Coordinates of C-alpha atoms in Angstrom, one line a residue:
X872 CA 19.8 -9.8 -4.4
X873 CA 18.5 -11.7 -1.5
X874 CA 20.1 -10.2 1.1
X875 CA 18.9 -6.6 -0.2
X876 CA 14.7 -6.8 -0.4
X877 CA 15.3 -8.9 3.1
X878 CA 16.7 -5.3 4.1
X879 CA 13.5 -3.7 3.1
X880 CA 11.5 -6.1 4.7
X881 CA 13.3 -5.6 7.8
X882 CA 13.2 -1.9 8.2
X883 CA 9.0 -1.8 6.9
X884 CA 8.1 -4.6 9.3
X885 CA 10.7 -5.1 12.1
X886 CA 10.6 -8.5 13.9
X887 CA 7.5 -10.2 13.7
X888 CA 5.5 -12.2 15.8
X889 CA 2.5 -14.4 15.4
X890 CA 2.3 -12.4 12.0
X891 CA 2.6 -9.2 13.4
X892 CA 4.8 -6.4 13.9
X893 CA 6.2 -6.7 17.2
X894 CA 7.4 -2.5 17.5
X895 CA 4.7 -0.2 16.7
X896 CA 5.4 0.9 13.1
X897 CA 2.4 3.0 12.6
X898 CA 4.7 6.4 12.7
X899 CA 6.4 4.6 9.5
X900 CA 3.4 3.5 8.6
X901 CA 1.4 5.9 7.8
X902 CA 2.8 9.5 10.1
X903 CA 3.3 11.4 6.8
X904 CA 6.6 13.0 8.6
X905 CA 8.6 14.7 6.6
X906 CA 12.1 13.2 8.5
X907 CA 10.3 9.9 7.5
X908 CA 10.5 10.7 4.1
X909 CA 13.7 11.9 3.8
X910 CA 14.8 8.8 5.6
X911 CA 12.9 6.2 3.1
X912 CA 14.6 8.4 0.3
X913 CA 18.7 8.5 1.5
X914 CA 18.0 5.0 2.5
X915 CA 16.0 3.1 -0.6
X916 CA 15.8 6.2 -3.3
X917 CA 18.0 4.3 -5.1
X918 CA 16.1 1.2 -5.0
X919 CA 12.8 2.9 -5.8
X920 CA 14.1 4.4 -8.9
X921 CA 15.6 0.9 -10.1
X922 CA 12.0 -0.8 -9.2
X923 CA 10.6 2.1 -11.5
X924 CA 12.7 1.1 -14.5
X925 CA 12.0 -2.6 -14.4
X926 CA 15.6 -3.3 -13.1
X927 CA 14.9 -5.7 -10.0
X928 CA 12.1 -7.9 -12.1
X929 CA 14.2 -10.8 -10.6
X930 CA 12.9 -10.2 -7.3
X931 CA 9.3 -11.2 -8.2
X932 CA 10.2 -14.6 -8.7
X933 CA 9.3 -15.3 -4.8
X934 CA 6.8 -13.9 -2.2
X935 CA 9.4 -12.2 -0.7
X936 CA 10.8 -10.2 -3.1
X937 CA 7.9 -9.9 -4.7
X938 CA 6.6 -8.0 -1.6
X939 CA 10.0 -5.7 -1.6
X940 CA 8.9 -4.7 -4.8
X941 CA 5.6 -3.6 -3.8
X942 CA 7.0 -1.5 -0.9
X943 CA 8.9 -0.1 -3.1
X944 CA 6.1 1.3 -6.4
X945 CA 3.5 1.3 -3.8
X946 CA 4.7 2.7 -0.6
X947 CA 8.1 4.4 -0.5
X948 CA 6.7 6.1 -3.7
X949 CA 4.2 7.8 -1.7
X950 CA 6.4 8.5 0.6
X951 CA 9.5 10.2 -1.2
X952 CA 7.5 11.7 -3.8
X953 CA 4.4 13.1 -1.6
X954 CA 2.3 15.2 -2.6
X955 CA 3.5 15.2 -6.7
X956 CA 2.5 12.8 -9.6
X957 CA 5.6 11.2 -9.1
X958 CA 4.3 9.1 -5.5
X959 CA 1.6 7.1 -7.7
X960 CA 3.6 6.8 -10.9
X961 CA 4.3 3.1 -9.5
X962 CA 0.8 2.1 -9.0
X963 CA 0.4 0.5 -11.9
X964 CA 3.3 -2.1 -11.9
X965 CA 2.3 -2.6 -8.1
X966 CA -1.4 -3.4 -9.1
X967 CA 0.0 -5.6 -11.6
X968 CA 2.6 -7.7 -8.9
X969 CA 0.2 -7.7 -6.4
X970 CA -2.6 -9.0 -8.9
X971 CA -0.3 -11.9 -10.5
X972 CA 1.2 -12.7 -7.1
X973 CA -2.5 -13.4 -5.6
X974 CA -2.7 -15.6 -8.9
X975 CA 0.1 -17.6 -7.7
X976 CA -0.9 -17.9 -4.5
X977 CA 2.8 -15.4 -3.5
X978 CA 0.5 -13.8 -0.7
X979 CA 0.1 -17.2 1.2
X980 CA 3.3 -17.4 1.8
X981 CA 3.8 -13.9 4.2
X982 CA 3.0 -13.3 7.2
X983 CA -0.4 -11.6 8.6
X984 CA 1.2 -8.3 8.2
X985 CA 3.5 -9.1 4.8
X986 CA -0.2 -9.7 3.6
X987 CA -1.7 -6.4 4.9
X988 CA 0.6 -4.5 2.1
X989 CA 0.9 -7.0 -0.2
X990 CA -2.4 -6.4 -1.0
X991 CA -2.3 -2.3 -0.5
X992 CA -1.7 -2.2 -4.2
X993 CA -5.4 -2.8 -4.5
X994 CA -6.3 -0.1 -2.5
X995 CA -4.4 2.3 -4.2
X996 CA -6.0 1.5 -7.4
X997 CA -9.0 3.6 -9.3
X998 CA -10.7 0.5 -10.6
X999 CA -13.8 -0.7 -8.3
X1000 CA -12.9 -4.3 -9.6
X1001 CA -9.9 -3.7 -7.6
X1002 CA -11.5 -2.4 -5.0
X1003 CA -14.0 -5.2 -4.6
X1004 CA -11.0 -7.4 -4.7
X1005 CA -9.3 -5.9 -1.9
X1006 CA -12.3 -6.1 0.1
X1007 CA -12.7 -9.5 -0.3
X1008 CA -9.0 -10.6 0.6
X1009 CA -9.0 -8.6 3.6
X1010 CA -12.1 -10.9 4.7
X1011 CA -10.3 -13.8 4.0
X1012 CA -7.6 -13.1 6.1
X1013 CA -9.4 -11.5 9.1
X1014 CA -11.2 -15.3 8.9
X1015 CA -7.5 -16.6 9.1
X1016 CA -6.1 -14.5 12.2
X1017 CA -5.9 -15.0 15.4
X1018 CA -9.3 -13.7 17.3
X1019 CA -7.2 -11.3 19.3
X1020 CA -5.9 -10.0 16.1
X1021 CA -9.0 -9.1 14.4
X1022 CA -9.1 -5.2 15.5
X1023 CA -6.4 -4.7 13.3
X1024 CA -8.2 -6.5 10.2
X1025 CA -11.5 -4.7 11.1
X1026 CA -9.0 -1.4 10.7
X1027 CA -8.0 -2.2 7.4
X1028 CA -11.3 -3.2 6.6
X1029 CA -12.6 0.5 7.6
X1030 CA -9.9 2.0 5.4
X1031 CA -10.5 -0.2 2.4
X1032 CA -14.4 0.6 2.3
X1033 CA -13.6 4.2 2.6
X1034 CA -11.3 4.2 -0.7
X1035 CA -14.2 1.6 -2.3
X1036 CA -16.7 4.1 -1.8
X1037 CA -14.5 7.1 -3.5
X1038 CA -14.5 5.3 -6.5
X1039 CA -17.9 4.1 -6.4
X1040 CA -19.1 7.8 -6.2
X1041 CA -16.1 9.6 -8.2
X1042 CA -14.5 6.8 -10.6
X1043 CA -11.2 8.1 -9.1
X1044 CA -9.6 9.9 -6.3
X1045 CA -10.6 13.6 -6.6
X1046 CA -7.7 14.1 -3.5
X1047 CA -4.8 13.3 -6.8
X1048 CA -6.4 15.4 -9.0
X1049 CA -4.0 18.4 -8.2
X1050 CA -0.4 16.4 -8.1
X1051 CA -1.4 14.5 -11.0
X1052 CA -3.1 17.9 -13.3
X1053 CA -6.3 16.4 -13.3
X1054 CA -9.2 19.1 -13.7
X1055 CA -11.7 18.6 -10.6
X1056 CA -15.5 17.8 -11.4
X1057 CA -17.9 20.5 -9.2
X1058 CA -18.6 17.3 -7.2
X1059 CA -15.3 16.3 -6.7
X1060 CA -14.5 20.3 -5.6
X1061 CA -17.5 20.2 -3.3
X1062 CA -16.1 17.2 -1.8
X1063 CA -12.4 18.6 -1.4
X1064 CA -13.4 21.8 0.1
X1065 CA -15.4 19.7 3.0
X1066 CA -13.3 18.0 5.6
X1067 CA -12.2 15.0 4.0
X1068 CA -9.0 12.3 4.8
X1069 CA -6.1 12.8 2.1
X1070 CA -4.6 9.6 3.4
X1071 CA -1.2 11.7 3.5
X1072 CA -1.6 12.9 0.0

């Protein structure tokens, strides 16, 4: 069991140094390629499908795992299923990991960049109590990185306030409402028809 989220970890992060990735990973990260998402699919479909069934629980017994298990309902979901309800069907059991795992104080023990998507979860969410929450870990940890590190904090930062003040102004993401059959408000449409990020959705 070990040996396979460690695999995960490995290919989402790479070698890391002083909490960072040490290879640029933003093409993984967050290029939307469609040779990306083929790849995350032959290579951890399997694994997604058993995280969405409840059939690696075991693995949230450590920080570690726990954060395998997040990748997996939080962001190989949006990767292998883009664009249909299917890439946020595992947002709720990733809220719920990541929310218990801050409770136990799991996030403490990754690195700078472990942390970053540990907490994603929180992002993703259509709750502003989330949202607040994400917020305020993100400060935390740009108060605990190295000063030269900060830009990417302040990044995240950016990102998280964006998606705060969505559901401040909508309750939700109007950018789902299609994949997930959701009937758009004339707000929401008069948003979607402006130019607007997706954030690969």
């Amino acid at each position: 069991m070990t040996e396979a989220f460690e695999e995960i970890l490995q290919f989402w992060f790479g070698p890391l140094c002083e909490g960072f990735a040490v290879e640029s990973k933003q093409s993984l990260w967050w290029g939307g390629q469609e040779e990306v998402d083929r790849e995350l699919d032959e290579l951890f479909g399997c694994r997604v499908r058993q995280a969405m069934r409840g059939e690696l629980e075991a693995w949230s017994g450590n920080p570690r795992g726990r954060l395998a298990l997040i990748l997996l309902l939080d962001q190989f979901t949006r990767s292998i299923y883009r664009g249909s309800a299917d890439a946020f069907a595992g947002d709720s059991r990733a809220l719920d990991l990541c929310q218990r795992g801050i409770e136990l104080g799991h996030d403490r023990g990754l690195e700078f960049a472990e942390r970053l998507f540990f907490y994603m979860p929180l992002e993703h969410a259509e709750s502003l109590e989330a949202q607040d929450l994400h917020i305020e870990t993100l400060e935390e940890l740009r108060r605990e990185v190295p000063f030269q590190r900060r830009a990417t904090i302040d990044n995240a930062l950016d990102y998280a306030h964006q998606h705060r003040d969505l559901i401040v102004r909508f309750g939700r993401f109007p950018h789902r409402n299609d994949a997930l059959e959701r009937v758009s408000t004339p707000e929401e449409l008069a948003y979607l028809n402006q130019s607007h990020r997706r954030w690969g959705q």
